XYZ file of C-alpha atoms in Angstrom:
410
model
C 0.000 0.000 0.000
C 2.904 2.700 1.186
C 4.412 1.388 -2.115
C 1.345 2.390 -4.249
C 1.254 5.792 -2.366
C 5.272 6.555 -3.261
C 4.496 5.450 -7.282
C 1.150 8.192 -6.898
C 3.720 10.268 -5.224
C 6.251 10.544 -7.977
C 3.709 10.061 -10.420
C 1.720 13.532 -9.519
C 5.134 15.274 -8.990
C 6.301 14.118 -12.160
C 2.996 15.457 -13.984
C 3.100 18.592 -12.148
C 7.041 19.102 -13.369
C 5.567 18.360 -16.884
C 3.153 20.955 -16.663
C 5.313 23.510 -15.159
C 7.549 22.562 -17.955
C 4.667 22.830 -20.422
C 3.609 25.914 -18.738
C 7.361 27.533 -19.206
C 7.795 26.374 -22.978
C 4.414 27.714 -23.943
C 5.000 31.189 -22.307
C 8.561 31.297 -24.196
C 6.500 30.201 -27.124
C 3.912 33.231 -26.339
C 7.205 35.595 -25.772
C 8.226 34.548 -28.500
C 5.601 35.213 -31.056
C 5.275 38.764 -29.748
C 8.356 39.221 -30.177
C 8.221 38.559 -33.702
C 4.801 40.349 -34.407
C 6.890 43.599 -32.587
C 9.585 42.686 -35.202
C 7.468 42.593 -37.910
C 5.819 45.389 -36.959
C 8.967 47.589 -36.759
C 10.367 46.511 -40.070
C 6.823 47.276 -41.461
C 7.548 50.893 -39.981
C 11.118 51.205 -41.340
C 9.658 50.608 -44.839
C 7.202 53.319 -44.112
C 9.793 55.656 -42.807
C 11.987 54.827 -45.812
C 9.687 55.106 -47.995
C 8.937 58.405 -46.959
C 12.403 59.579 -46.806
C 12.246 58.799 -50.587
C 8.947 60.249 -51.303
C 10.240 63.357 -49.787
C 13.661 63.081 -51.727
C 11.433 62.977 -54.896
C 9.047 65.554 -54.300
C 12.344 68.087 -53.103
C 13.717 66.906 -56.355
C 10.605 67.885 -58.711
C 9.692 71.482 -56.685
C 13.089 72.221 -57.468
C 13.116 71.769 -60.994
C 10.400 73.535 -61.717
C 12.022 76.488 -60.308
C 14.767 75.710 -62.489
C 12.176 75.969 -65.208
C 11.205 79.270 -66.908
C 8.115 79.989 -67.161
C 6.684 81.815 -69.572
C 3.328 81.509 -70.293
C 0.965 82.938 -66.882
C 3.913 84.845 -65.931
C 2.791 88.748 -65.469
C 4.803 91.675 -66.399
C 4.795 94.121 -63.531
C 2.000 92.132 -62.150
C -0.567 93.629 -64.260
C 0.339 92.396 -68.436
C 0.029 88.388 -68.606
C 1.816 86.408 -70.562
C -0.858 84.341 -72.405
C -0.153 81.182 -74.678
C -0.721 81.190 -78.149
C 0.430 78.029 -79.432
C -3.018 76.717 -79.658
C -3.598 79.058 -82.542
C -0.360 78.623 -84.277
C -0.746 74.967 -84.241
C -4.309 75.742 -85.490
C -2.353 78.111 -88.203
C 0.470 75.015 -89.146
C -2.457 72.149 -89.351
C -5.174 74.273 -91.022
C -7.487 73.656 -88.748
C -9.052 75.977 -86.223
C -12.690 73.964 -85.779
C -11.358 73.708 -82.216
C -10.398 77.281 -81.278
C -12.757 79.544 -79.263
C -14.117 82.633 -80.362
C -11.899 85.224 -79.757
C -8.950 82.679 -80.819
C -10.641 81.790 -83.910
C -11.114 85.653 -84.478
C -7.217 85.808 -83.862
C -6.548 83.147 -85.663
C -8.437 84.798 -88.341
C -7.233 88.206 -88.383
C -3.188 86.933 -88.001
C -3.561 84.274 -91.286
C -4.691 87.319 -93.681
C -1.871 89.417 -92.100
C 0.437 86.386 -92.869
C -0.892 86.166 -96.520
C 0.201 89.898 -96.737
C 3.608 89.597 -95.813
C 5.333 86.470 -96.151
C 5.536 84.922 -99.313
C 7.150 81.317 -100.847
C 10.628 80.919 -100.682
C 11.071 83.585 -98.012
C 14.179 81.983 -95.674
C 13.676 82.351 -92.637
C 15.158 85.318 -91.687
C 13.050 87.264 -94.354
C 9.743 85.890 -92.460
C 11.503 87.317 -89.220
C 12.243 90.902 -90.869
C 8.677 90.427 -92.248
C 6.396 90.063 -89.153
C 9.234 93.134 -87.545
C 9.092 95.310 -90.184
C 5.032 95.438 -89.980
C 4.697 95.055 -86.288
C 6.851 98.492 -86.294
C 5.287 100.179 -88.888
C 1.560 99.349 -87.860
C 1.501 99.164 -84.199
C 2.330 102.099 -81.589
C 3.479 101.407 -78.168
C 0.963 101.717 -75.545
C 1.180 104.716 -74.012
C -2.167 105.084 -74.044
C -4.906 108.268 -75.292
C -6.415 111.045 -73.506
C -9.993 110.245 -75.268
C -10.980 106.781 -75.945
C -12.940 105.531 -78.615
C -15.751 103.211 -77.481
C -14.369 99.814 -77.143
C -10.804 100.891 -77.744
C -7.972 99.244 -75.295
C -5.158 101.528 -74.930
C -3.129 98.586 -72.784
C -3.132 95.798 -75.056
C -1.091 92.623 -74.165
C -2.860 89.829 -76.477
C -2.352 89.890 -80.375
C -6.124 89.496 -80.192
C -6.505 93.070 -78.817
C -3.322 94.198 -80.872
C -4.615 93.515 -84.004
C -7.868 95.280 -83.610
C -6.589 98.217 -81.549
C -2.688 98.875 -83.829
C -1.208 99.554 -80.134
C 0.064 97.496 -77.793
C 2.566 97.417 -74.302
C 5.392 95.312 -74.327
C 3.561 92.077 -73.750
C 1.480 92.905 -76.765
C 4.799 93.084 -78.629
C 6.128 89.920 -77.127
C 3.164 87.722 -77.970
C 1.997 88.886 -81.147
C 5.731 88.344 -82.716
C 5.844 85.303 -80.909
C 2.381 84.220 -82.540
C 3.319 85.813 -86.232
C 6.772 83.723 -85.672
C 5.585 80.289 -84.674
C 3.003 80.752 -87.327
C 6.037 81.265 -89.638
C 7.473 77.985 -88.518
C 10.082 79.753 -86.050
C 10.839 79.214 -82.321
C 10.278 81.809 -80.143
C 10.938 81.965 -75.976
C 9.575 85.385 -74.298
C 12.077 86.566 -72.403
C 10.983 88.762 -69.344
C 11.656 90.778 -65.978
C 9.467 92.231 -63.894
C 9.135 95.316 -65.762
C 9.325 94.382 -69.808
C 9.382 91.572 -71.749
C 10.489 90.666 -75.653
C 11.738 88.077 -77.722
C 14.283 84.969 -78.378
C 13.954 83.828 -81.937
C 16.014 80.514 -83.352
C 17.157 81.351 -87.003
C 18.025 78.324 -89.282
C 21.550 79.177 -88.660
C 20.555 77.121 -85.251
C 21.552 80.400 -82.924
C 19.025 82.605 -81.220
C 18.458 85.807 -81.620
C 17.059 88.933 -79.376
C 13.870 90.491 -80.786
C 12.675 93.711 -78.935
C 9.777 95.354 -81.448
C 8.473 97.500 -78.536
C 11.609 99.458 -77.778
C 12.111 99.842 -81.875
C 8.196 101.090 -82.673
C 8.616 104.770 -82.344
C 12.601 104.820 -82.200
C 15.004 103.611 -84.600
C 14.467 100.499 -86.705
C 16.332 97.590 -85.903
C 18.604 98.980 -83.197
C 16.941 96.120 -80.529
C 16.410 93.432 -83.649
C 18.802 90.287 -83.695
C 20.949 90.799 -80.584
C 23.475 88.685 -79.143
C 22.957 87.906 -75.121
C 25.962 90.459 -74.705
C 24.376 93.348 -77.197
C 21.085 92.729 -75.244
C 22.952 93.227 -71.803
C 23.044 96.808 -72.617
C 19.400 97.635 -72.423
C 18.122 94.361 -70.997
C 18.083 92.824 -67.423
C 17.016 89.171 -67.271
C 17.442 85.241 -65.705
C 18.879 83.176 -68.756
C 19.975 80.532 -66.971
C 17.258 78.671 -68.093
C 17.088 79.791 -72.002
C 19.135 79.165 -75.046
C 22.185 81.124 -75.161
C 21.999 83.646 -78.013
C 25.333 84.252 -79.620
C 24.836 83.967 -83.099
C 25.766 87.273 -85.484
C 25.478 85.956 -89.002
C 21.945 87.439 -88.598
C 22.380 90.562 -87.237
C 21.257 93.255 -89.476
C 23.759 95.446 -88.783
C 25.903 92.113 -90.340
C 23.205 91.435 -93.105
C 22.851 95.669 -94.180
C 26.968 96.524 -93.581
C 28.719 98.924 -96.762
C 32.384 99.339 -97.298
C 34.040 101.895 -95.892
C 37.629 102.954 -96.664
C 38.246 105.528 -94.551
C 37.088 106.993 -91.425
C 36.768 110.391 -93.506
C 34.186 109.265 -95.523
C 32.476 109.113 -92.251
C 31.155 112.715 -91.750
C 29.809 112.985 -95.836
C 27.864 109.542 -95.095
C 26.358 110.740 -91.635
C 25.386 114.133 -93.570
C 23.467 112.273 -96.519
C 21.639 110.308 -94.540
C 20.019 113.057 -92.546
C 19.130 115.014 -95.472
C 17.604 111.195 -97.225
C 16.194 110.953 -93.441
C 18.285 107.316 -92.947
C 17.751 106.423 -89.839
C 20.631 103.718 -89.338
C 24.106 102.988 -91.357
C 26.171 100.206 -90.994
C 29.901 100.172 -92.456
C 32.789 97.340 -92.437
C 36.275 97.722 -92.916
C 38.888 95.982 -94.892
C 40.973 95.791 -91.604
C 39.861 94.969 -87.721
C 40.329 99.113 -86.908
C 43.418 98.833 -83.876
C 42.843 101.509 -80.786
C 43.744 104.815 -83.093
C 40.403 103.846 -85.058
C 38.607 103.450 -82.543
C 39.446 106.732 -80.522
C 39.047 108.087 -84.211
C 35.593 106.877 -84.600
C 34.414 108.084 -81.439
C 35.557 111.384 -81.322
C 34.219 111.459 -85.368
C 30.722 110.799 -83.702
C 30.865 112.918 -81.117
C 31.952 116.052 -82.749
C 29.616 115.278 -85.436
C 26.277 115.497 -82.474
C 27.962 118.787 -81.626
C 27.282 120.076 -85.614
C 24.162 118.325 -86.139
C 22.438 120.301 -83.069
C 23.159 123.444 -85.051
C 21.414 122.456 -88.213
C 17.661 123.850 -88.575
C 16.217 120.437 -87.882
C 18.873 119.499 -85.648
C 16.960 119.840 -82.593
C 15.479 116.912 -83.038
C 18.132 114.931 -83.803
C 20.683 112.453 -82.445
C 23.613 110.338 -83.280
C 24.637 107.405 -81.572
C 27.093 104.797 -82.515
C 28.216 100.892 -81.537
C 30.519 98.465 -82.659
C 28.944 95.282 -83.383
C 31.329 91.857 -84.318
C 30.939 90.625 -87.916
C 30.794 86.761 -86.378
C 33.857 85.593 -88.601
C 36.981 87.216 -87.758
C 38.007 89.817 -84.823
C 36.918 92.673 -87.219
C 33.775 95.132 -86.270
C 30.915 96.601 -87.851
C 30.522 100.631 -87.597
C 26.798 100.592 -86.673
C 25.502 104.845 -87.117
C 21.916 105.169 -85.693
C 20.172 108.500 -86.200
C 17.085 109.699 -84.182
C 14.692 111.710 -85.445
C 12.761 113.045 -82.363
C 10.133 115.214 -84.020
C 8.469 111.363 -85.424
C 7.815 110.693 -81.984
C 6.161 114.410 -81.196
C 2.463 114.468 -82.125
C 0.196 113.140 -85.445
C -0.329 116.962 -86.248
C 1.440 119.085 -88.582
C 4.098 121.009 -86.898
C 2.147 124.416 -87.383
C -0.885 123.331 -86.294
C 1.128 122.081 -83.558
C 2.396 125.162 -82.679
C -0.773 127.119 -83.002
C -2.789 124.731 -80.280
C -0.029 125.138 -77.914
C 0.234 128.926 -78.133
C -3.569 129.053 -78.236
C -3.514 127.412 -74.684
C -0.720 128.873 -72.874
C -2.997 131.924 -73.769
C -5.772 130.842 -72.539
C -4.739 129.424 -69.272
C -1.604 131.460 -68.845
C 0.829 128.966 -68.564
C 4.196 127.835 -70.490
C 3.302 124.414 -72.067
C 6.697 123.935 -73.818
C 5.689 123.444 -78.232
C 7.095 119.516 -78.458
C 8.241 120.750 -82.170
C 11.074 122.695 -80.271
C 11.851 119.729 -77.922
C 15.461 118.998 -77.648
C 16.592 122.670 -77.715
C 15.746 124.013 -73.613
C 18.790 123.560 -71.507
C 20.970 122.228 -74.111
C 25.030 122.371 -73.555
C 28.223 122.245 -75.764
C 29.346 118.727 -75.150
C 33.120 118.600 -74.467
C 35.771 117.123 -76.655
C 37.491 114.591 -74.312
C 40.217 111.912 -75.303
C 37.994 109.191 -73.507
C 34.299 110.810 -74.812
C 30.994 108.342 -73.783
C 29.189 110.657 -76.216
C 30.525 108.807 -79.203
C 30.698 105.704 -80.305
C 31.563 103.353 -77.648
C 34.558 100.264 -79.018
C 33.038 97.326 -76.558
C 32.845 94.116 -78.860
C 29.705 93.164 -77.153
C 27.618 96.068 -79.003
C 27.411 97.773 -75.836
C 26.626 101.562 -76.106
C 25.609 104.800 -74.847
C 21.971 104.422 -75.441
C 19.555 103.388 -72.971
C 15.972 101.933 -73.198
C 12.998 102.764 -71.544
C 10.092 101.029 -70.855
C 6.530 102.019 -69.291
């Protein structure tokens, strides 16, 4: 019996041992399990976190190219004159078809083909479509300065070649996107290059280079003085970003390259100025058989400036002024003489210089003032300029095309 009892014994303590070891295995076993599901669960996160780190990487990456990107289109000149696209018109113009354009772009479209049956013709190159759409867009459209009465309807401030064509004025935008319109419609590519304050053009010739196109600061001034400029001729007038447009370098298709005359001698220099004042010439251009060395130069510039010093005391010289720049002839180190003349009394007032006269005398009458007659502009205040050995007034020997003149815009 005692021996039954001690077999029980052992037999209970030896089951309770297995249960306590049962017990222990399955709470490792438990342990265990959580301990993976935490694993799990933190290398779950990690991806997460990772995959965050790259999403973030990625969407750094993208905001910063697009401010690496220039935009054009929606950008607004002094935060008033947008920048609108027109390449749904153009592309209308190239596939003749503009069943999809809206009104007023099918009224554009409309209004800028006959213009382009006008004035570009077969077998034009492509430079001759360029001078083409310039040579009209100067000749037809006035800067928009705006009038003191308005017609009904009329838009002094145009910015779209919609309201361009219909109105003949325009601000700088206007400019900007009508050539750009004209020119993709011609088959060229055009960026609009801007700052805050103005805007213009950057037209690829099928020489491959780009060119600077500013029609605004040319419609009133002298032809072709902003047309076809290098980056560096445009520096002199023009303030932009171009880090993220073409360079523009080419000079095959400058016009002062395209239009230059031999000249001989620097003598011949004050005969040439003379008959193009009395043909009213507004700009000459001259090449050289030799690149002129530093006596030429300091010849040429006091040549201009003592010639500004005469022409003030012709009759008409009031209104008159002579400027000068050196452009490179883009094949050797030698320089083109570019002469521009301004004719200030074009950019007075649409009446006849008499009847001009007459208003203004009839109102300083009547109010007593001393409204100044714009036909006499230029002569009020008016010094000797002095003959120096280093002048700025004449004609200034950079290579870049830089010169005295400086644009304006509104």
């Amino acid at each position: 019996m005692k021996k039954k009892k001690k077999l029980w014994a052992y037999g209970a303590a030896a089951a309770l041992a297995a249960a306590a070891l049962l017990g222990g295995v399955g709470t490792l076993i438990g342990m265990n399990v959580r301990l993976m599901k935490e694993m799990r669960a933190q290398e779950e996160q990690g991806k997460k976190v990772i995959q965050f780190v790259d999403d973030e990487r990625e969407r750094q990456a993208k905001e910063a190219e697009q401010e690496n990107v220039y935009q054009e289109d929606g950008y607004k000149v002094m935060d008033k004159y947008e920048i609108r696209s027109t390449k749904q018109i153009s592309d209308a113009y190239l596939k003749n078809d503009p069943s999809g354009l809206g009104a007023e772009d099918r009224e554009t479209y409309d209004m800028a083909k006959k213009l382009m049956g006008q004035i570009i013709k077969d077998q034009m190159s492509c430079y001759e479509k360029e001078l083409a759409i310039y040579d009209w867009m100067v000749e037809n459209i006035s800067t928009g300065s705006g009038h003191v009465i308005t017609l009904p309807g009329q838009n002094t401030e145009c910015f779209t070649p919609h309201d361009v064509f219909i109105n003949k004025n325009a601000v700088c935008v206007g400019y900007a996107t009508t050539f750009r319109l004209l020119a993709n419609m011609a088959g060229l590519d055009v960026h609009i290059v801007h700052n805050d304050y103005h805007s213009w053009d950057l037209v690829q010739l099928d020489d491959g280079e780009w060119y600077h196109v500013d029609v605004y600061s040319d419609s009133g001034s002298i032809k072709y003085r902003n047309f076809n400029m290098t980056d560096d001729a445009a520096k002199s007038g023009h303030d932009w970003d171009g880090s993220s447009l073409p360079e523009a370098k080419g000079t095959k298709y400058s016009y002062a390259v395209q239009n230059a005359k031999p000249l001989k001698s620097m003598n011949s220099l004050p005969e040439k100025i003379r008959q193009a004042i009395d043909k009213r010439q507004r700009c000459l251009f001259f090449k050289f058989p030799e690149a002129p060395g530093e006596e030429e130069l300091a010849l040429a510039d006091q040549t201009i400036n003592l010639i500004r010093q005469a022409v003030v005391m012709l009759p008409e010289g009031a209104n008159l002024d002579i400027s000068g720049m050196w452009v490179p002839n883009g094949v050797d180190d030698n320089y083109i003489l570019a002469i521009y003349i301004n004719d200030y009394s074009n950019n007075v007032s649409s009446l006849p210089p008499e009847q001009m006269s007459e208003l203004v005398k009839r109102i300083n009458e009547t109010f007593g003032t001393m409204v100044p007659d714009p036909n006499d502009m230029g002569t009020a205040g008016m010094e000797e300029m002095p003959v120096t050995e280093d002048s700025s007034a004449g004609v200034n020997a950079m290579a870049d095309g830089t010169d005295v003149f400086t644009s304006y815009w509104e």
